[in-house]
């Protein structure tokens, strides 16, 4: 293959402000390699033979949860995806072999012969392999980007990218929506862990390294060849700079200054030959990026010189003014090439086709976008004798999925990501010591993996069985202790009989992803770890705190209580890497890639001012480092957090959902006749569909404020038998209101003591027949105390 380049000078304008641009020579920007294929198979030749309907289909990316191979055969989509909770045949825990089987089925459907001269163009499949191919059971789960940022090791990140690409190819997938090169500037953002750093230069360096690992280097043998996949730099741009860290929110300010921070990593990614860029959900000064022509076309393509594919995010085009998920010519006209439209693909295909034919969308713009899709496929070798996924060199090579070599890289990454913030001399742990390991997170692989691990939000009903071959932090500590002639015992609640030489307390954030993880402040409210540390101190036992989190948080109380404190981030499947540092088998080289907050209010730090520990801080194991006692006052801890019982797809911190004895974390999962699944209302999976089997009950318990409940709900099919709700008193029959609500969209019910008799700390829904209720929000409303119940 011949590699062609064009020169991109920094020039004037906003691009000159980007990191690494000013005062540097022109950058070599890789163009799509031109396959040595017959003329009939060039993108231009294929385009000339395509109908409008087939061209439009190249720009429509549906989710595997909403299409069948027969749909692919009929419409000939150019691209498809699997969302975070989408798996083959409706099973997000499907075995790896099913992923490859479905990849073959889509390939065969997209390559079935067409009548006449219409060209056959295979579809490509994209996935969110954001920290390894972590949707797949048995894959290597690498640390999330925040941990990789703490390593500062570009060569390591390049090797992680290469290992991830191999595991993706094993399952027959062609393309990943990674790396995230957001510059996160407010740790309250629920995607902070997807960012390498608050520092644009570090993000630029590590993001480019990940692109090279996934794709290879442009111009070198093997670029986008065997064992390589197409990468995506995301999200252009500003996703890490929203007001108060609100996911999909607004980014405001001088455009040049914003680009100098948040667009700074893109020249490096483009220079590394990144195949695609994903548009961001957020707005820039009030304009949604999916419809922002001056930035998608003027800046990204004009000033930055990007020539690859611009893909949308999950229904992001539907947020553009004047658009819906199924009708949005504005996005294509602004510079979007591929619409990510998980469910409304049929209506979007119809509207785009109509808009091309009536001239709303110029044929030249359609052709430009389709050519970019075809050139991506050409880069991947699809027009050069490519075969179906299972027949490719790595297809079905299951020994490469979660291989010992890849797990060794992940373990190295875990060790290099550990940041030691405090050490009074207890670390490294001494050989022969008797160690007690406490905390729910100690032997909890789903928690140490975090979000985007097997399922979108991670955690929930996942268990160690969903991560075969993985090692928990406790298991790694126990093995290291035995190797040194000592022992480690697990005492989750710290309630052991014998006094250990040292205790390791493992605790931290529960898994989350995207907006579900947004916070109003950085106060860590779960006091399990704090109480354990204090209990061991009372017993005279030295302690090591190992904190799992997707961001830097206010930890003054825990830092005061511990003799050593390690920020372990979200290490993934290889928990033994934590033990490697604790026992001194590897040096403590991790350094903060985010400033650590001194205050708990959540105000952005991003520098030494207001930081307890600045960017770049981290201790080694060679000397003790004590901290002066830290202020433990935090006003946010006294704020009532009980009003929101369910919002943005997440239960309140003090709220539980239970189906008899089956716990449903974040109102998701099933048991005892209840099945709770995520659905979209205003954002991805921000609501739940609660399906009741006959006789099933769902109980929500939380703070007893005595306030009324206000619930946003929807009923698509009326009850077939009585449905009741109770707050501890006499059940109140709501069968008729639920029947009236059938098919009328989202509504609101108010439940107070006027109909319930009491408004305590629990609320139980019960149905004698099969019934489904959709819920997007549950709050306790003081203003509605004593109000009439309404539906």
Coordinates of N, CA and C in Angstrom, one line a residue, residues 28 43-44 76 85 107 111 115 124 194 217 238 251 308 336 338 353 366 391 467 472 490 507 528 624 631 733:
X28 N 3.1 16.4 9.9 CA 2.7 15.4 8.8 C 1.4 14.8 9.2
X43 N -12.9 3.6 -3.5 CA -14.1 4.2 -3.0 C -14.9 5.1 -4.0
X44 N -14.2 5.8 -4.8 CA -14.8 6.6 -5.8 C -15.6 5.8 -6.8
X76 N -28.4 -2.6 4.2 CA -27.0 -2.5 4.0 C -26.4 -1.3 4.7
X85 N -24.6 -1.7 27.1 CA -25.5 -2.8 27.6 C -26.1 -3.6 26.5
X107 N -21.6 -9.8 8.7 CA -20.8 -9.8 7.5 C -21.5 -10.4 6.4
X111 N -22.8 -8.7 2.8 CA -22.1 -9.1 1.6 C -22.9 -10.0 0.7
X115 N -28.9 -7.0 -6.7 CA -29.3 -7.0 -8.1 C -28.6 -5.9 -8.9
X124 N -19.0 -2.5 8.9 CA -18.0 -2.6 10.0 C -18.7 -2.4 11.3
X194 N -12.4 8.6 32.5 CA -12.0 8.3 31.1 C -11.0 9.3 30.6
X217 N 1.5 2.6 13.4 CA 1.9 4.0 13.0 C 1.7 4.1 11.5
X238 N -14.5 19.6 24.2 CA -15.0 20.3 25.4 C -15.7 19.5 26.4
X251 N -20.3 24.3 27.7 CA -19.0 24.8 27.9 C -19.0 26.2 27.4
X308 N -10.3 12.2 8.2 CA -11.0 10.9 8.5 C -12.5 11.1 8.7
X336 N -21.1 16.2 10.4 CA -21.1 14.8 10.9 C -21.2 13.9 9.7
X338 N -21.4 10.1 10.2 CA -22.1 8.9 10.6 C -23.0 9.3 11.8
X353 N -33.0 10.1 3.3 CA -33.2 9.8 1.9 C -34.1 10.8 1.3
X366 N -23.6 14.5 0.8 CA -23.8 13.1 1.0 C -22.6 12.3 0.5
X391 N -12.8 -16.1 9.8 CA -11.8 -16.6 8.9 C -10.5 -15.8 8.8
X467 N -15.7 -12.2 35.4 CA -14.3 -11.8 35.0 C -13.4 -13.0 35.2
X472 N -8.5 -10.5 42.2 CA -8.9 -9.4 43.1 C -7.7 -8.8 43.8
X490 N -8.7 -12.5 54.9 CA -9.8 -11.6 54.6 C -10.8 -11.4 55.7
X507 N -11.4 0.2 49.9 CA -12.8 0.9 49.9 C -12.8 1.9 48.7
X528 N -17.7 3.4 55.3 CA -17.2 2.1 55.6 C -15.7 2.1 55.9
X624 N 9.7 7.6 55.0 CA 8.4 7.9 55.6 C 8.1 9.4 55.2
X631 N -7.9 19.2 58.0 CA -9.2 19.7 58.5 C -10.3 18.8 58.0
X733 N -55.1 1.1 46.1 CA -55.3 0.6 44.8 C -55.1 1.7 43.7

